[in-house]
PDB file of C-alpha atoms and ligand atoms in Angstrom:
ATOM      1  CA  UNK D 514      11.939  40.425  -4.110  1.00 87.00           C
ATOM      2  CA  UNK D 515      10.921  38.279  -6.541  1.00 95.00           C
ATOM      3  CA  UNK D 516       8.053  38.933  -9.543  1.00 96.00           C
ATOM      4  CA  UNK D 517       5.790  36.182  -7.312  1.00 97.00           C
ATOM      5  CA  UNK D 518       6.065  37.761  -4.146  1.00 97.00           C
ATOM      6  CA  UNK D 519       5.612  41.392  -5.440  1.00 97.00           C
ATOM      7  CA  UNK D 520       2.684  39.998  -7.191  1.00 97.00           C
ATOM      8  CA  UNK D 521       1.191  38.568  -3.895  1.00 98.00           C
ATOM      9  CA  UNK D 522       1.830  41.595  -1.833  1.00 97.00           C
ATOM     10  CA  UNK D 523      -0.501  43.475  -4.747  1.00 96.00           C
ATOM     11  CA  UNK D 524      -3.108  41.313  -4.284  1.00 97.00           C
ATOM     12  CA  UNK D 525      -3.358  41.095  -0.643  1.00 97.00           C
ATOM     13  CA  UNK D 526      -3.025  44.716  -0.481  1.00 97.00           C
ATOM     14  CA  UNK D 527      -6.172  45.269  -3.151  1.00 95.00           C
ATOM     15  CA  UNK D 528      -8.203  42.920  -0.044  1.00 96.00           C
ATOM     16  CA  UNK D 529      -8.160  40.189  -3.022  1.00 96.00           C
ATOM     17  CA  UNK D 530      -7.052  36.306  -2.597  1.00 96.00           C
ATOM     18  CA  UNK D 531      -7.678  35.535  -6.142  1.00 96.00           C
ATOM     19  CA  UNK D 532      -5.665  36.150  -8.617  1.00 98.00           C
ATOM     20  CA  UNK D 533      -6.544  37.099 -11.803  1.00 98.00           C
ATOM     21  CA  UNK D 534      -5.745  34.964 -14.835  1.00 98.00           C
ATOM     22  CA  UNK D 535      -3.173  37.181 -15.894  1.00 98.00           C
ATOM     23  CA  UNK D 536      -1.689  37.353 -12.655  1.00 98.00           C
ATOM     24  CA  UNK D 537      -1.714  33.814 -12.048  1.00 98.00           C
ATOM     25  CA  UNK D 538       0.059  33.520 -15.365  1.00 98.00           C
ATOM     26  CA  UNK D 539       2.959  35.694 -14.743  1.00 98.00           C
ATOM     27  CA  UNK D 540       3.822  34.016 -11.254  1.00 98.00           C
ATOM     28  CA  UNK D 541       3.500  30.894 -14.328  1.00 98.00           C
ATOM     29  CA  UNK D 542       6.082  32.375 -16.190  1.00 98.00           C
ATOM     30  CA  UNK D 543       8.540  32.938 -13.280  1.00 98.00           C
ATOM     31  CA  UNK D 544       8.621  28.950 -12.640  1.00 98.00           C
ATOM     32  CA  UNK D 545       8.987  28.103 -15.464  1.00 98.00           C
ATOM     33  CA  UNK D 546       5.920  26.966 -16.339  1.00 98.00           C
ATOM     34  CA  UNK D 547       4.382  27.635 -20.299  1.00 98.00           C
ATOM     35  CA  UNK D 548       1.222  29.383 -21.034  1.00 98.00           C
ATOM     36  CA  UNK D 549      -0.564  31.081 -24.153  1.00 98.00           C
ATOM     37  CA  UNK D 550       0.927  34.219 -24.624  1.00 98.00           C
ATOM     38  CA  UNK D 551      -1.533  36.963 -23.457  1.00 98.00           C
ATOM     39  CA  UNK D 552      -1.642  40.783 -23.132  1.00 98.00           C
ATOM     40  CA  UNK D 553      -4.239  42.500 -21.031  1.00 98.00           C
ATOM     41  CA  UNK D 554      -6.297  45.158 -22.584  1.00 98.00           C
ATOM     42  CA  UNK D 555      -8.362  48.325 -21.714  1.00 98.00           C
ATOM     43  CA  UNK D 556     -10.357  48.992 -24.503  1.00 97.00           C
ATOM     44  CA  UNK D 557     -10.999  47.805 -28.179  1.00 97.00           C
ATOM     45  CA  UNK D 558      -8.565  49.136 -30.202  1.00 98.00           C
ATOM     46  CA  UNK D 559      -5.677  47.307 -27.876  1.00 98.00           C
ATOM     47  CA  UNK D 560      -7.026  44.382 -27.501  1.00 98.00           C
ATOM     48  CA  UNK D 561      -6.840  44.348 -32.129  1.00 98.00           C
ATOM     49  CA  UNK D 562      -3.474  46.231 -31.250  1.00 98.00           C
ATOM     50  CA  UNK D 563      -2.314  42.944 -29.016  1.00 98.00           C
ATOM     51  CA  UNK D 564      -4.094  39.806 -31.357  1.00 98.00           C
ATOM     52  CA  UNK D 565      -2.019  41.637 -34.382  1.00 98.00           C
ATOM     53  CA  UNK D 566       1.225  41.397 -31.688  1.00 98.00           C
ATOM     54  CA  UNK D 567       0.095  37.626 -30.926  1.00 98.00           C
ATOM     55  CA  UNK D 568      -1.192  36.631 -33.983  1.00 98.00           C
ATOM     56  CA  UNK D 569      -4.314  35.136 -35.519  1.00 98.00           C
ATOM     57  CA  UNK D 570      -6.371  32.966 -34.135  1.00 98.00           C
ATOM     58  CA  UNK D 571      -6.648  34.688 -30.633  1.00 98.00           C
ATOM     59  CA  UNK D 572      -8.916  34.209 -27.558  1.00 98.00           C
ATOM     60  CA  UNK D 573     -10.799  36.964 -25.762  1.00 98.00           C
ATOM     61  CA  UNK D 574     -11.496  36.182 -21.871  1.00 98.00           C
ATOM     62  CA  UNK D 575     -13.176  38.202 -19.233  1.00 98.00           C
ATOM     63  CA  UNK D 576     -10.962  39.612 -16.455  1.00 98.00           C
ATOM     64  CA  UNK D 577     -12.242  40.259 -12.842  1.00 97.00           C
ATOM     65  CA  UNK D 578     -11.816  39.736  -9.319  1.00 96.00           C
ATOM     66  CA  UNK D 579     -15.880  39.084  -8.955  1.00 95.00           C
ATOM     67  CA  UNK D 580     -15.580  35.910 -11.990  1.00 95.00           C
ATOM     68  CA  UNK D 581     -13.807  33.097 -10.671  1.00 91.00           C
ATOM     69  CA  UNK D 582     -15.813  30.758 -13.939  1.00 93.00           C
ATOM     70  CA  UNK D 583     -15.282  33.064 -16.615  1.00 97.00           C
ATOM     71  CA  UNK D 584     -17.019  30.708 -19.133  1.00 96.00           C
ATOM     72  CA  UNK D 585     -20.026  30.262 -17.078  1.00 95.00           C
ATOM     73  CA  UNK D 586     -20.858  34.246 -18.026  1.00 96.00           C
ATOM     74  CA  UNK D 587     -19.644  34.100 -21.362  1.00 97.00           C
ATOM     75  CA  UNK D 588     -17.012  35.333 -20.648  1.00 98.00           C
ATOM     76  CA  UNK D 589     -14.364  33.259 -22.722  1.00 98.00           C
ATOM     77  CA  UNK D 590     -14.478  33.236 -27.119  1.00 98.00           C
ATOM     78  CA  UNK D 591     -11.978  31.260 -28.876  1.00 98.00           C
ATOM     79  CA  UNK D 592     -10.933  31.438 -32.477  1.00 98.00           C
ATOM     80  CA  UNK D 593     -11.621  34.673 -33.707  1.00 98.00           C
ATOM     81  CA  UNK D 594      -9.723  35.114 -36.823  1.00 98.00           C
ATOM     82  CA  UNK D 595      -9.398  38.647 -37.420  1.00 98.00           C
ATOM     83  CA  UNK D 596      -9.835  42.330 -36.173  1.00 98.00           C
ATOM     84  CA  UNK D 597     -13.288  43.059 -36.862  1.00 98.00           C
ATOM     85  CA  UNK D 598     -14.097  39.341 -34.969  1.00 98.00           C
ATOM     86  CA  UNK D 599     -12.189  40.557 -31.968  1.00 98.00           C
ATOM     87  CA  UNK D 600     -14.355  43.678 -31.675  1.00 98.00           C
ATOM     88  CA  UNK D 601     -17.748  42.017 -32.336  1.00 98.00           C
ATOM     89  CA  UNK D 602     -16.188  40.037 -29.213  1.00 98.00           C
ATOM     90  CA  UNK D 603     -15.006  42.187 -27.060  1.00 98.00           C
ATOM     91  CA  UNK D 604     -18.626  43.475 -27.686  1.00 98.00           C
ATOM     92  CA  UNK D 605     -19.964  40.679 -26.599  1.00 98.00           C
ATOM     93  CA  UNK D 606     -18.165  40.121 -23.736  1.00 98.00           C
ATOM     94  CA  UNK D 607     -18.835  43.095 -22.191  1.00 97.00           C
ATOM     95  CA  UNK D 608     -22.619  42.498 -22.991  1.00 97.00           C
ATOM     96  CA  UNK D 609     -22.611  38.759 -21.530  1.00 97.00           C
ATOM     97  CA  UNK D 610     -20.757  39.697 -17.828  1.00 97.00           C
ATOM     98  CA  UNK D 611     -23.367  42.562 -17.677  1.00 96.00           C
ATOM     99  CA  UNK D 612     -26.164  40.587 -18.502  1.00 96.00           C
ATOM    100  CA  UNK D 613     -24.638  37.648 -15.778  1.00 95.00           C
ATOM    101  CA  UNK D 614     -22.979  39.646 -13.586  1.00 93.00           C
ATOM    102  CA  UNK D 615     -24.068  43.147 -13.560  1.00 92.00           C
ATOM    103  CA  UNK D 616     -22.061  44.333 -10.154  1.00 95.00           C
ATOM    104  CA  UNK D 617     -18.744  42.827 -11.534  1.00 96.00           C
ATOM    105  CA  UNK D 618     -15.525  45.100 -11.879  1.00 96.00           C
ATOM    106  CA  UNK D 619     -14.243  44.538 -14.992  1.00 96.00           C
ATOM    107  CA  UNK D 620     -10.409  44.904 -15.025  1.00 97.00           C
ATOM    108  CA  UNK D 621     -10.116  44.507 -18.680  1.00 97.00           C
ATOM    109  CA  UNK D 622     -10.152  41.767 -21.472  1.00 98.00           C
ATOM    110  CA  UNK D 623      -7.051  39.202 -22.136  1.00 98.00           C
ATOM    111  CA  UNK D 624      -6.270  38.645 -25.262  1.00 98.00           C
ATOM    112  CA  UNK D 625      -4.342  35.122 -25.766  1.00 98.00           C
ATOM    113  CA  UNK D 626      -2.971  33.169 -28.227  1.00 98.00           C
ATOM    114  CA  UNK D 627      -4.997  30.460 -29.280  1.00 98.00           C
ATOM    115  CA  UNK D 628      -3.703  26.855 -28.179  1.00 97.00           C
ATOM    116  CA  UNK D 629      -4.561  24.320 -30.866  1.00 95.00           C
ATOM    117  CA  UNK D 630      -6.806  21.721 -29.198  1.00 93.00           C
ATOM    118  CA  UNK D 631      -4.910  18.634 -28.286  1.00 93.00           C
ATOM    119  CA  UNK D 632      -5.179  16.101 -25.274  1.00 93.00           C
ATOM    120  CA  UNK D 633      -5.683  18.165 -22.223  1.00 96.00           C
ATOM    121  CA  UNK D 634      -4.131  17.519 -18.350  1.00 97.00           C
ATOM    122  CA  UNK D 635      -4.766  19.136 -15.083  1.00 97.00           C
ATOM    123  CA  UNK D 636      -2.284  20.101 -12.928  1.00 98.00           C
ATOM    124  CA  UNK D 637      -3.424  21.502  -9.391  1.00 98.00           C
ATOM    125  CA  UNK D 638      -2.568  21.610  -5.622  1.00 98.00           C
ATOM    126  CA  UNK D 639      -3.651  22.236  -2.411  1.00 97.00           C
ATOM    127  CA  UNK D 640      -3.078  23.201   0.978  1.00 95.00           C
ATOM    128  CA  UNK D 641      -4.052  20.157   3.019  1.00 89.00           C
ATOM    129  CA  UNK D 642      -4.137  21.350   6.890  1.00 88.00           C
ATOM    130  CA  UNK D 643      -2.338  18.195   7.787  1.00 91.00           C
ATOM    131  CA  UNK D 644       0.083  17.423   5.142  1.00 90.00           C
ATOM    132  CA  UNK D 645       0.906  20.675   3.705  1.00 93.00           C
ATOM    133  CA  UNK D 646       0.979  21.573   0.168  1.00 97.00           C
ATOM    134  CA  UNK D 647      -0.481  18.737  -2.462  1.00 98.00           C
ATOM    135  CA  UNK D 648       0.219  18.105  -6.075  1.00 98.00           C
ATOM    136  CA  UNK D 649      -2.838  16.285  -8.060  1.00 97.00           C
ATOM    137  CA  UNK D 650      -2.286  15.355 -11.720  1.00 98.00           C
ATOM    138  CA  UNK D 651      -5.178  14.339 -14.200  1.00 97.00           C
ATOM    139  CA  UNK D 652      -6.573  14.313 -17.127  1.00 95.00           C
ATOM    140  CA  UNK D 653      -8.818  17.218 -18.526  1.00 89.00           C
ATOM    141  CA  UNK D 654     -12.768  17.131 -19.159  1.00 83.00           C
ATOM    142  CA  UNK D 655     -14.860  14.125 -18.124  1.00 85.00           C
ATOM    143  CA  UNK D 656     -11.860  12.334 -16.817  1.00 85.00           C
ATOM    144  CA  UNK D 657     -11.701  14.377 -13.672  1.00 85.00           C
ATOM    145  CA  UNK D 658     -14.903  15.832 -13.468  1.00 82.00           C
ATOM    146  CA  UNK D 659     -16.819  12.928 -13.921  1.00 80.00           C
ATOM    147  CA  UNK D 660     -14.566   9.729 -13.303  1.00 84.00           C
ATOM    148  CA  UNK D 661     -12.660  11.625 -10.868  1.00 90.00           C
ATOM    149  CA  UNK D 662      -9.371   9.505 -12.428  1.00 93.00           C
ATOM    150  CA  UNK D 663      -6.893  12.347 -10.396  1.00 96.00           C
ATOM    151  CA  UNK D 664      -4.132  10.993  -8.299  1.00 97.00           C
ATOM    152  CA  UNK D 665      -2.318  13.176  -5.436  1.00 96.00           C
ATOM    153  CA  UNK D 666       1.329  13.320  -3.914  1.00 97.00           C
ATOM    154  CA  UNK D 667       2.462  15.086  -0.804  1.00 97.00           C
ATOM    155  CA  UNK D 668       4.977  18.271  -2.305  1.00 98.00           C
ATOM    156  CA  UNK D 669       7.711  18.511  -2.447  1.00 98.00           C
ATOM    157  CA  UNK D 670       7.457  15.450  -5.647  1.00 98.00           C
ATOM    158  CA  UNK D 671      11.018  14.292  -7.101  1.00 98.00           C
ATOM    159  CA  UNK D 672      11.143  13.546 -10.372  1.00 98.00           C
ATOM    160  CA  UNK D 673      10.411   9.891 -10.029  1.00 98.00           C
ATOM    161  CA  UNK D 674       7.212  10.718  -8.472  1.00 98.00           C
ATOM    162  CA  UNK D 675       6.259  13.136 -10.565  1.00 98.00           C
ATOM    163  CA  UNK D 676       6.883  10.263 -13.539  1.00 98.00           C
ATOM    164  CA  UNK D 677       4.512   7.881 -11.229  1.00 98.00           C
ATOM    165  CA  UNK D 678       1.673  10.472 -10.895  1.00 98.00           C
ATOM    166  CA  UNK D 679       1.530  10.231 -15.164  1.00 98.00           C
ATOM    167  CA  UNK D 680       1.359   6.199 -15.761  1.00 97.00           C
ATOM    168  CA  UNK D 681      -0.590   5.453 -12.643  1.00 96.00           C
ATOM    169  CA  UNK D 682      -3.608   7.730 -14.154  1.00 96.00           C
ATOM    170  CA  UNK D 683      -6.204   5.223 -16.011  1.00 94.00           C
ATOM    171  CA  UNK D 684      -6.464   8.063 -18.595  1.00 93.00           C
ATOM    172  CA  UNK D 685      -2.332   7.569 -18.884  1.00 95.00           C
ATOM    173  CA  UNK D 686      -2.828   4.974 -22.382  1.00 92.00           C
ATOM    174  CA  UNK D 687      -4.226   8.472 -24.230  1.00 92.00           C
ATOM    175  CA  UNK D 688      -1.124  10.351 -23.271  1.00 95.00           C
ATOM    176  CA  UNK D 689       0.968   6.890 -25.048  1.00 92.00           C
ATOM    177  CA  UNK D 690      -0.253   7.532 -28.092  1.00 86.00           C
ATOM    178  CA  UNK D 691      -3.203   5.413 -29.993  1.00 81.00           C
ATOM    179  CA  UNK D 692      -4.339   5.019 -33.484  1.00 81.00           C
ATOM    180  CA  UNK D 693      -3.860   8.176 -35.190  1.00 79.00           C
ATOM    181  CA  UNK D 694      -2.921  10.218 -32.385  1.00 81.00           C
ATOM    182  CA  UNK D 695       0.809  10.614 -31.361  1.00 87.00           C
ATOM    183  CA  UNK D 696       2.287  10.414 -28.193  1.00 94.00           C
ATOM    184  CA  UNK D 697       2.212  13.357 -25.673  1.00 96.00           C
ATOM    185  CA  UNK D 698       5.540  14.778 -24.426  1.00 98.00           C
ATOM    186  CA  UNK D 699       5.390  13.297 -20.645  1.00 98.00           C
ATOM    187  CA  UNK D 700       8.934  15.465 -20.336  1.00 98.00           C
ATOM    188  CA  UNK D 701       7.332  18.722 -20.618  1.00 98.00           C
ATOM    189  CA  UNK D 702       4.214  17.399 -17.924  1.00 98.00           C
ATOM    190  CA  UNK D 703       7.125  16.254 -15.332  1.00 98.00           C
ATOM    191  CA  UNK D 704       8.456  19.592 -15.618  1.00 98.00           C
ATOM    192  CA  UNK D 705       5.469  21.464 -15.088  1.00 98.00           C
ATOM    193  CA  UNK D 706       4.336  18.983 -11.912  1.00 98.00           C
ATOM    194  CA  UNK D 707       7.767  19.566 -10.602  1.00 98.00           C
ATOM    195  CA  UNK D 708       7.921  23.696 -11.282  1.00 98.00           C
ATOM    196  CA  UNK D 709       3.947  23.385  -9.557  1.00 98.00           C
ATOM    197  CA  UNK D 710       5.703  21.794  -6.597  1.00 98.00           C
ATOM    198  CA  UNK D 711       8.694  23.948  -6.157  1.00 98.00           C
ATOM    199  CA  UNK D 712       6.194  26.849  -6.409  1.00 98.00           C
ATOM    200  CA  UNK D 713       3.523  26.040  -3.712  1.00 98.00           C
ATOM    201  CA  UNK D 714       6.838  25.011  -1.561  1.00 97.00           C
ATOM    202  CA  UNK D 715       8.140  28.292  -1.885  1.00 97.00           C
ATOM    203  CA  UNK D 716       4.963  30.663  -1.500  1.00 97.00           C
ATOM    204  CA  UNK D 717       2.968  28.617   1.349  1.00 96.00           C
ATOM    205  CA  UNK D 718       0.565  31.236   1.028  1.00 96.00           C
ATOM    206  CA  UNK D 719      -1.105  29.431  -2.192  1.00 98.00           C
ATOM    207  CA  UNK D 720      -4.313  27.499  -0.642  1.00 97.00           C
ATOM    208  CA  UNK D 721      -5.209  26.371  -4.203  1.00 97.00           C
ATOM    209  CA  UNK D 722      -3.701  26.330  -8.105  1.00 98.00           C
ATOM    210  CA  UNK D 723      -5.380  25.196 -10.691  1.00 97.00           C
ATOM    211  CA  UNK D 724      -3.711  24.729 -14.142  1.00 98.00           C
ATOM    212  CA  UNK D 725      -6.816  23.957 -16.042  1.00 95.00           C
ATOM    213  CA  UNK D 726      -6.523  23.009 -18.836  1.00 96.00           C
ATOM    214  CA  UNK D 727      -3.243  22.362 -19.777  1.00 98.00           C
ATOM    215  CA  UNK D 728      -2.829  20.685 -23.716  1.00 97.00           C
ATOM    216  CA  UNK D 729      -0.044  18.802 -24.443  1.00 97.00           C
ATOM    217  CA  UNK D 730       1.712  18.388 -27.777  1.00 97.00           C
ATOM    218  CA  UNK D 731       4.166  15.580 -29.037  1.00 96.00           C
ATOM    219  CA  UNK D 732       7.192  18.500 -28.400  1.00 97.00           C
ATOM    220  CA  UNK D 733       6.199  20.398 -25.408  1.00 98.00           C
ATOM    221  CA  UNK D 734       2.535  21.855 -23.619  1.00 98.00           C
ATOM    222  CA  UNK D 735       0.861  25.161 -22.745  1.00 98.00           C
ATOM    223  CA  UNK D 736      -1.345  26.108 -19.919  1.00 98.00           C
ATOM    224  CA  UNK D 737      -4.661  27.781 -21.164  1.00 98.00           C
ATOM    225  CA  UNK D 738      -6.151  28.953 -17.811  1.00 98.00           C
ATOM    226  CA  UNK D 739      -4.769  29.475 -14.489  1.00 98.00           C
ATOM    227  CA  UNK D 740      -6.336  30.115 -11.241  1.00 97.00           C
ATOM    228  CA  UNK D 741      -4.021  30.512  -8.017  1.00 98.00           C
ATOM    229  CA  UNK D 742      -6.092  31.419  -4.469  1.00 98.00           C
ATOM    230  CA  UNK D 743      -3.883  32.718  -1.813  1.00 97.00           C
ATOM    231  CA  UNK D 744      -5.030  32.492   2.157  1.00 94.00           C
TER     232      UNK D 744
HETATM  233  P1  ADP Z2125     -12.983  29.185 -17.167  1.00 53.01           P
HETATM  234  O1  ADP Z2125     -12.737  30.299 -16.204  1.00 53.01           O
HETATM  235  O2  ADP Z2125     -14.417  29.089 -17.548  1.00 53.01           O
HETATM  236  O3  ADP Z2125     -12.407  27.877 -16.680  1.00 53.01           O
HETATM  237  P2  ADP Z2125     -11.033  28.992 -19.374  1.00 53.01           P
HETATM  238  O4  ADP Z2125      -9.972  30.007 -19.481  1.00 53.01           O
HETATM  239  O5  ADP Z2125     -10.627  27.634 -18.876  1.00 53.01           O
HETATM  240  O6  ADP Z2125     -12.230  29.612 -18.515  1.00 53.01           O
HETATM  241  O7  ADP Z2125     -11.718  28.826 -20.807  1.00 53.01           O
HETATM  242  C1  ADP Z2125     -12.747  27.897 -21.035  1.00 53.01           C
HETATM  243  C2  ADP Z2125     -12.346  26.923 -22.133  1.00 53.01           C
HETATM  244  O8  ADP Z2125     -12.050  27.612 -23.343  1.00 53.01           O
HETATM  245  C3  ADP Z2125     -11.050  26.129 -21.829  1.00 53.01           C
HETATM  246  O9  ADP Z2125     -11.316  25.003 -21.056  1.00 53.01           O
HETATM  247  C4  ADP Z2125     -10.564  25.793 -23.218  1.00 53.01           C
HETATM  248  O10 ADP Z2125     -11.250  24.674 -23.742  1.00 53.01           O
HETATM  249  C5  ADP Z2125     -10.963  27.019 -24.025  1.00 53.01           C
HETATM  250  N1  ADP Z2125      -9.833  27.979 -24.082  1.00 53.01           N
HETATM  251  C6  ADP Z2125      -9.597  28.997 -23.228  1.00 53.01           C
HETATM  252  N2  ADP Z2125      -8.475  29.660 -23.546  1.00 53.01           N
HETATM  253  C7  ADP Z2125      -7.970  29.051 -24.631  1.00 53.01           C
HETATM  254  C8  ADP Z2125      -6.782  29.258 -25.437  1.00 53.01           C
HETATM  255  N3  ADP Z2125      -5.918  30.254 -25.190  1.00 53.01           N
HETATM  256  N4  ADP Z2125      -6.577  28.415 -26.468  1.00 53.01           N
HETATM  257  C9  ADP Z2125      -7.452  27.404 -26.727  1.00 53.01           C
HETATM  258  N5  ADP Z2125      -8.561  27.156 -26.013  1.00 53.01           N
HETATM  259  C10 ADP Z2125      -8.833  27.964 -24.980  1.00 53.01           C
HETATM  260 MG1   MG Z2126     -10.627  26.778 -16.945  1.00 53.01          MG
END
């Protein structure tokens, strides 16, 4: 069996659908798909013990199966620099989902690598009860939440399709390149869409994925949160 399904049978059998962001980012990993490098810790000392392993700057993020918006309870700090700033955070964490979200199970803290900011793409997909599972591309932040510039293709995508999805975007001119700013590697985002595709064709049991953000470099891209719902 592979790491995916293993992973699913878990899940179902803890009475969960969602997984958690750590989850979500190893069944990632198994298609081939890039994201931060993260460890999960239990207590203080290894979440310092895993940002020393990453390396500085890391990000601290809440993990539980009763946060689905982990930012809405303060639940996410970026940039913390050393190992007294990931305790004070950890702290603070802790005191922020309480505050929030008193009932919530905490499962423990991730500690990730911190993905320099860059220009940021959304990768999801759906289960649509007529046509099966859905790819949608975008671009991060206002351009799909508030201009709702997304486009959608019936999975499985080929490649060519998956190239379409990119340029037909009216965000797609950022991901050219302008003034100062280079050009995004396109390469690694087809690869991604298609690895999203082959993934929700081969576990049916995804209802939704959503690789949110994902930032892309000129040489390659990293997913910085990942959220996967199973029926
Ligand atoms: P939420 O559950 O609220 O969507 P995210 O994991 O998306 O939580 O974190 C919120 C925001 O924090 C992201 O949209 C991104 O801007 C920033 N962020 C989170 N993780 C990282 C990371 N590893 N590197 C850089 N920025 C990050
Ligand atoms: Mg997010």
């Amino acid at each position: 069996m592979t790491i995916t399904s293993k992973l699913f049978n878990v899940v179902y059998k803890e009475g969960r659908k969602n997984l958690l962001e750590n989850e979500a980012k190893t069944v990632c990993l198994e298609y081939g798909i890039p994201v931060t490098k993260f460890e999960l810790a239990k207590n203080e000392v290894e979440a310092v013990k895993f940002a020393e392993k990453i390396g500085y700057p890391v990000v601290l993020k809440i993990v539980s199966p009763d946060i689905l918006h982990k930012s809405d309870v303060g639940g996410v700090i970026v940039n913390l620099k050393d190992a007294k700033e990931v305790r004070n955070a950890y702290k603070q964490i802790q005191q922020n989902v309480k505050k929030h979200k008193a009932k919530a199970k905490i499962t423990g803290i991730l500690v990730q690598e911190m993905a320099p900011l860059s220009t940021e793409v959304i990768v999801g997909a759906i289960k649509d009860s007529q046509f099966g599972p859905s790819i949608m591309f975008g671009l991060g932040g206002i351009f799909v939440e508030v201009l709702k510039d997304v486009t959608f293709r019936v999975a499985p995508i080929t490649e060519d399709e998956a190239r379409e999805m990119i340029t037909e975007v009216k965000a797609y001119p950022l991901l050219k390149g302008y003034r100062n700013q280079p050009p995004a590697d396109i390469d690694a985002i087809v690869k991604i869409l298609l690895n999203t595709s082959k993934l929700v064709m081969e576990h049916q049991e995804i209802k939704e994925l959503d690789l949110n953000p994902i930032m892309v470099y000129e040489k390659g891209a990293k997913t910085v949160d990942a959220r996967i719902i199973l029926e």
